[in-house]
Tab-separated table of C-alpha atoms in Angstrom:
chain	number	residue	atom	x	y	z
A	178	UNK	CA	-2.717	-26.786	-4.777
A	179	UNK	CA	-1.934	-26.544	-0.986
A	180	UNK	CA	-1.957	-29.015	1.872
A	181	UNK	CA	-1.931	-27.389	5.394
A	182	UNK	CA	-1.837	-29.468	8.661
A	183	UNK	CA	-2.008	-28.695	12.226
A	184	UNK	CA	-3.146	-30.254	15.243
A	185	UNK	CA	-6.802	-30.318	16.096
A	186	UNK	CA	-6.786	-29.379	19.708
A	187	UNK	CA	-4.264	-28.507	22.508
A	188	UNK	CA	-4.713	-28.047	26.252
A	189	UNK	CA	-2.375	-25.820	28.430
A	190	UNK	CA	-2.461	-24.287	31.859
A	191	UNK	CA	-2.661	-20.639	32.343
A	192	UNK	CA	0.558	-18.949	32.688
A	193	UNK	CA	2.298	-21.676	30.672
A	194	UNK	CA	3.664	-21.797	27.042
A	195	UNK	CA	1.954	-23.553	24.202
A	196	UNK	CA	3.419	-24.185	20.466
A	197	UNK	CA	1.241	-24.588	17.507
A	198	UNK	CA	2.809	-26.282	14.793
A	199	UNK	CA	1.885	-25.890	11.006
A	200	UNK	CA	3.202	-27.818	8.155
A	201	UNK	CA	2.412	-27.156	4.518
A	202	UNK	CA	3.046	-28.358	1.245
A	203	UNK	CA	2.779	-25.982	-1.650
A	204	UNK	CA	4.031	-25.722	-5.297
A	205	UNK	CA	4.518	-21.816	-4.534
A	206	UNK	CA	4.736	-19.940	-1.460
A	207	UNK	CA	4.490	-16.354	-0.650
A	208	UNK	CA	3.711	-15.732	3.023
A	209	UNK	CA	2.551	-17.588	6.090
A	210	UNK	CA	-0.159	-16.010	8.353
A	211	UNK	CA	-1.494	-16.662	11.791
A	212	UNK	CA	-4.994	-15.890	12.993
A	213	UNK	CA	-6.701	-16.090	16.176
A	214	UNK	CA	-10.593	-16.826	16.045
A	215	UNK	CA	-12.893	-16.976	19.368
A	216	UNK	CA	-16.138	-18.931	18.899
A	217	UNK	CA	-18.533	-17.266	16.794
A	218	UNK	CA	-16.388	-14.489	16.099
A	219	UNK	CA	-14.086	-13.280	12.960
A	220	UNK	CA	-10.464	-14.271	12.548
A	221	UNK	CA	-8.185	-11.568	13.968
A	222	UNK	CA	-4.695	-11.217	12.660
A	223	UNK	CA	-1.787	-12.403	14.809
A	224	UNK	CA	1.526	-12.392	12.684
A	225	UNK	CA	2.908	-12.450	9.184
A	226	UNK	CA	6.122	-14.247	8.054
A	227	UNK	CA	7.535	-14.338	4.529
A	228	UNK	CA	11.190	-14.725	5.418
A	229	UNK	CA	12.679	-17.663	7.427
A	230	UNK	CA	13.033	-16.885	11.060
A	231	UNK	CA	11.250	-15.581	14.157
A	232	UNK	CA	8.857	-12.810	14.434
A	233	UNK	CA	7.899	-11.711	17.877
A	234	UNK	CA	5.001	-9.653	18.861
A	235	UNK	CA	4.259	-9.352	22.772
A	236	UNK	CA	3.231	-12.643	24.151
A	237	UNK	CA	3.178	-14.042	20.649
A	238	UNK	CA	5.796	-15.339	18.398
A	239	UNK	CA	5.732	-16.965	14.945
A	240	UNK	CA	8.707	-19.000	13.334
A	241	UNK	CA	8.934	-20.184	9.563
A	242	UNK	CA	11.293	-22.456	7.748
A	243	UNK	CA	10.639	-22.448	4.228
A	244	UNK	CA	12.780	-25.035	3.264
A	245	UNK	CA	10.964	-27.394	5.624
A	246	UNK	CA	7.496	-26.115	4.819
A	247	UNK	CA	7.038	-25.569	8.642
A	248	UNK	CA	5.837	-22.794	10.988
A	249	UNK	CA	4.824	-22.486	14.625
A	250	UNK	CA	2.853	-20.085	16.921
A	251	UNK	CA	4.250	-19.608	20.446
A	252	UNK	CA	1.851	-18.389	22.910
A	253	UNK	CA	3.661	-17.351	26.249
A	254	UNK	CA	2.074	-16.540	29.722
A	255	UNK	CA	-1.257	-18.112	28.583
A	256	UNK	CA	-4.274	-16.052	29.773
A	257	UNK	CA	-7.824	-17.826	29.785
A	258	UNK	CA	-8.728	-15.183	27.037
A	259	UNK	CA	-6.180	-17.264	24.740
A	260	UNK	CA	-8.690	-20.185	24.534
A	261	UNK	CA	-9.603	-19.890	20.834
A	262	UNK	CA	-8.976	-21.447	17.355
A	263	UNK	CA	-5.464	-20.522	15.986
A	264	UNK	CA	-5.584	-20.717	11.987
A	265	UNK	CA	-2.541	-21.121	9.815
A	266	UNK	CA	-2.768	-19.891	6.500
A	267	UNK	CA	-0.570	-19.899	3.275
A	268	UNK	CA	-0.594	-17.325	0.416
A	269	UNK	CA	0.189	-19.207	-2.557
A	270	UNK	CA	2.126	-17.624	-5.626
A	271	UNK	CA	-0.390	-18.933	-8.022
A	272	UNK	CA	-2.894	-16.395	-6.422
A	273	UNK	CA	-2.180	-12.822	-5.110
A	274	UNK	CA	-5.622	-12.972	-3.465
A	275	UNK	CA	-6.736	-15.904	-1.601
A	276	UNK	CA	-5.211	-17.455	1.630
A	277	UNK	CA	-5.324	-21.032	1.894
A	278	UNK	CA	-6.261	-21.933	5.612
A	279	UNK	CA	-5.659	-25.012	7.702
A	280	UNK	CA	-8.610	-26.337	9.817
A	281	UNK	CA	-7.399	-24.722	13.101
A	282	UNK	CA	-6.031	-25.500	16.259
A	283	UNK	CA	-8.399	-25.350	19.206
A	284	UNK	CA	-6.248	-24.211	22.266
A	285	UNK	CA	-7.910	-24.752	25.786
A	286	UNK	CA	-6.416	-22.879	28.674
A	287	UNK	CA	-7.193	-24.236	32.058
A	288	UNK	CA	-6.966	-22.621	35.433
B	30	UNK	CA	-10.989	3.660	11.800
B	31	UNK	CA	-14.020	1.287	11.530
B	32	UNK	CA	-13.232	-2.219	10.720
B	33	UNK	CA	-14.917	-4.336	7.963
B	34	UNK	CA	-18.732	-4.643	8.404
B	35	UNK	CA	-21.110	-7.190	7.075
B	36	UNK	CA	-24.951	-7.326	7.208
B	37	UNK	CA	-27.017	-9.129	7.984
B	38	UNK	CA	-25.184	-10.917	10.743
B	39	UNK	CA	-27.701	-13.815	10.802
B	40	UNK	CA	-29.754	-15.238	7.838
B	41	UNK	CA	-32.523	-17.770	7.904
B	42	UNK	CA	-33.945	-18.890	4.653
B	43	UNK	CA	-35.799	-21.851	3.178
B	44	UNK	CA	-34.268	-23.876	0.576
B	45	UNK	CA	-34.706	-22.300	-2.988
B	46	UNK	CA	-34.853	-18.817	-1.889
B	47	UNK	CA	-32.236	-16.173	-2.925
B	48	UNK	CA	-30.114	-14.267	-0.485
B	49	UNK	CA	-27.665	-11.384	-0.534
B	50	UNK	CA	-24.893	-10.253	1.592
B	51	UNK	CA	-23.335	-7.119	1.901
B	52	UNK	CA	-19.741	-6.197	3.058
B	53	UNK	CA	-18.241	-2.818	3.615
B	54	UNK	CA	-14.655	-2.842	3.772
B	55	UNK	CA	-12.061	-0.760	5.740
B	56	UNK	CA	-12.066	2.659	3.921
B	57	UNK	CA	-9.411	2.758	1.392
B	58	UNK	CA	-8.598	-0.744	1.154
B	59	UNK	CA	-8.827	-1.669	-2.466
B	60	UNK	CA	-8.761	-5.439	-2.083
B	61	UNK	CA	-11.965	-7.325	-0.869
B	62	UNK	CA	-12.173	-10.877	-0.375
B	63	UNK	CA	-15.091	-13.471	0.370
B	64	UNK	CA	-14.612	-16.591	2.228
B	65	UNK	CA	-16.799	-19.313	3.671
B	66	UNK	CA	-16.429	-21.290	6.910
B	67	UNK	CA	-18.168	-24.222	8.152
B	68	UNK	CA	-17.938	-25.588	11.716
B	69	UNK	CA	-14.558	-26.981	12.616
B	70	UNK	CA	-12.933	-25.794	9.383
B	71	UNK	CA	-10.771	-23.052	8.436
B	72	UNK	CA	-12.193	-20.237	5.990
B	73	UNK	CA	-12.425	-21.418	2.248
B	74	UNK	CA	-11.551	-18.796	-0.289
B	75	UNK	CA	-14.481	-17.894	-2.718
B	76	UNK	CA	-13.456	-14.796	-4.645
B	77	UNK	CA	-11.512	-11.562	-4.520
B	78	UNK	CA	-11.604	-8.068	-5.977
B	79	UNK	CA	-9.396	-5.392	-6.530
B	80	UNK	CA	-11.234	-2.250	-6.781
B	81	UNK	CA	-14.180	-3.189	-8.804
B	82	UNK	CA	-12.453	-5.942	-10.813
B	83	UNK	CA	-13.100	-9.547	-9.804
B	84	UNK	CA	-9.684	-11.069	-10.264
B	85	UNK	CA	-10.155	-14.601	-9.145
B	86	UNK	CA	-13.054	-16.791	-8.441
B	87	UNK	CA	-12.811	-20.318	-6.772
B	88	UNK	CA	-13.596	-23.167	-8.965
B	89	UNK	CA	-15.469	-24.725	-6.132
B	90	UNK	CA	-17.962	-21.765	-6.369
B	91	UNK	CA	-21.122	-23.077	-8.478
B	92	UNK	CA	-22.776	-20.641	-10.873
B	93	UNK	CA	-25.520	-19.906	-8.073
B	94	UNK	CA	-22.963	-17.617	-6.367
B	95	UNK	CA	-22.206	-14.206	-7.624
B	96	UNK	CA	-20.534	-11.408	-6.268
B	97	UNK	CA	-20.201	-7.674	-7.130
B	98	UNK	CA	-18.336	-4.476	-5.926
B	99	UNK	CA	-19.712	-2.097	-8.506
B	100	UNK	CA	-18.024	1.151	-7.360
B	101	UNK	CA	-14.956	-0.511	-5.804
B	102	UNK	CA	-15.991	0.164	-2.130
B	103	UNK	CA	-18.854	-2.127	-0.925
B	104	UNK	CA	-19.455	-5.736	-2.231
B	105	UNK	CA	-22.482	-7.819	-2.244
B	106	UNK	CA	-22.548	-11.607	-2.412
B	107	UNK	CA	-25.585	-13.328	-3.824
B	108	UNK	CA	-26.689	-16.872	-3.596
B	109	UNK	CA	-29.604	-18.279	-5.730
B	110	UNK	CA	-31.780	-21.176	-5.010
B	111	UNK	CA	-30.217	-21.796	-1.675
B	112	UNK	CA	-29.497	-25.499	-0.577
B	113	UNK	CA	-29.005	-26.825	2.697
B	114	UNK	CA	-25.136	-27.343	1.962
B	115	UNK	CA	-24.896	-23.672	1.674
B	116	UNK	CA	-25.282	-23.110	5.419
B	117	UNK	CA	-22.265	-21.661	6.687
B	118	UNK	CA	-20.651	-18.444	7.931
B	119	UNK	CA	-19.643	-16.108	5.118
B	120	UNK	CA	-16.944	-13.992	6.096
B	121	UNK	CA	-15.541	-10.976	4.226
B	122	UNK	CA	-11.982	-9.438	4.567
B	123	UNK	CA	-10.181	-6.607	2.879
B	124	UNK	CA	-6.603	-5.470	2.595
B	125	UNK	CA	-4.850	-2.420	1.388
B	126	UNK	CA	-3.291	-3.871	-1.744
B	127	UNK	CA	0.266	-4.731	-2.896
B	128	UNK	CA	2.686	-4.341	-0.089
B	129	UNK	CA	0.043	-4.575	2.551
B	130	UNK	CA	-0.963	-8.094	2.325
B	131	UNK	CA	-2.838	-8.626	5.796
B	132	UNK	CA	-6.284	-9.340	5.507
B	133	UNK	CA	-8.655	-8.203	8.078
B	134	UNK	CA	-11.987	-9.992	8.674
B	135	UNK	CA	-15.615	-8.882	9.407
B	136	UNK	CA	-17.721	-10.543	11.589
B	137	UNK	CA	-19.406	-12.697	9.165
B	138	UNK	CA	-22.986	-13.731	8.083
B	139	UNK	CA	-24.344	-16.768	9.446
B	140	UNK	CA	-26.822	-18.327	6.879
B	141	UNK	CA	-28.899	-21.148	7.799
B	142	UNK	CA	-30.856	-22.956	5.010
B	143	UNK	CA	-33.868	-24.835	6.240
């Protein structure tokens, strides 16, 4: 099975940078996803890492270290609209369908 | 390109009633997934289809739950004899299949069982 841990909540100021960490324990790994979810809305895809290293996409970057079972999502130049829950999800090798999600990190951006 | 759509968006029912939800995936996406999400938690996998074949079903899914995708396009999720513990957001997602792994989610159906 999977065990995925991420902080419950983080607060940051508009214009700042926030890093959301995600650690996972798995018997098999086949990719890690980050999703953003605003309250009452569907998760929206942010990034996908399957190899070690950094993936950059505009203000958002995601990093993966498979040997350490660790990923982070970096949000730069924070905007008020970035206030949301950020979900880390792992795709295990024993299932080509499902994603195993963490509980999410609620990011609060303050003026 | 329209995204994943789900109907109804909200459903209130009494305990013991049956409910059915519909999901229309992104056109030409051959994989379709159902998840359930409760407040403060991430989505929890229920089942997934490749075309019309149901390839995996969560062991957590009781036999009161059934899902179909009869023509490999839209899918339905039925919950029989609903219980208060079934109250949750039911999310549907679709993906284009092998090599295109990203799952795109619909807006969800929020179920409240009284």
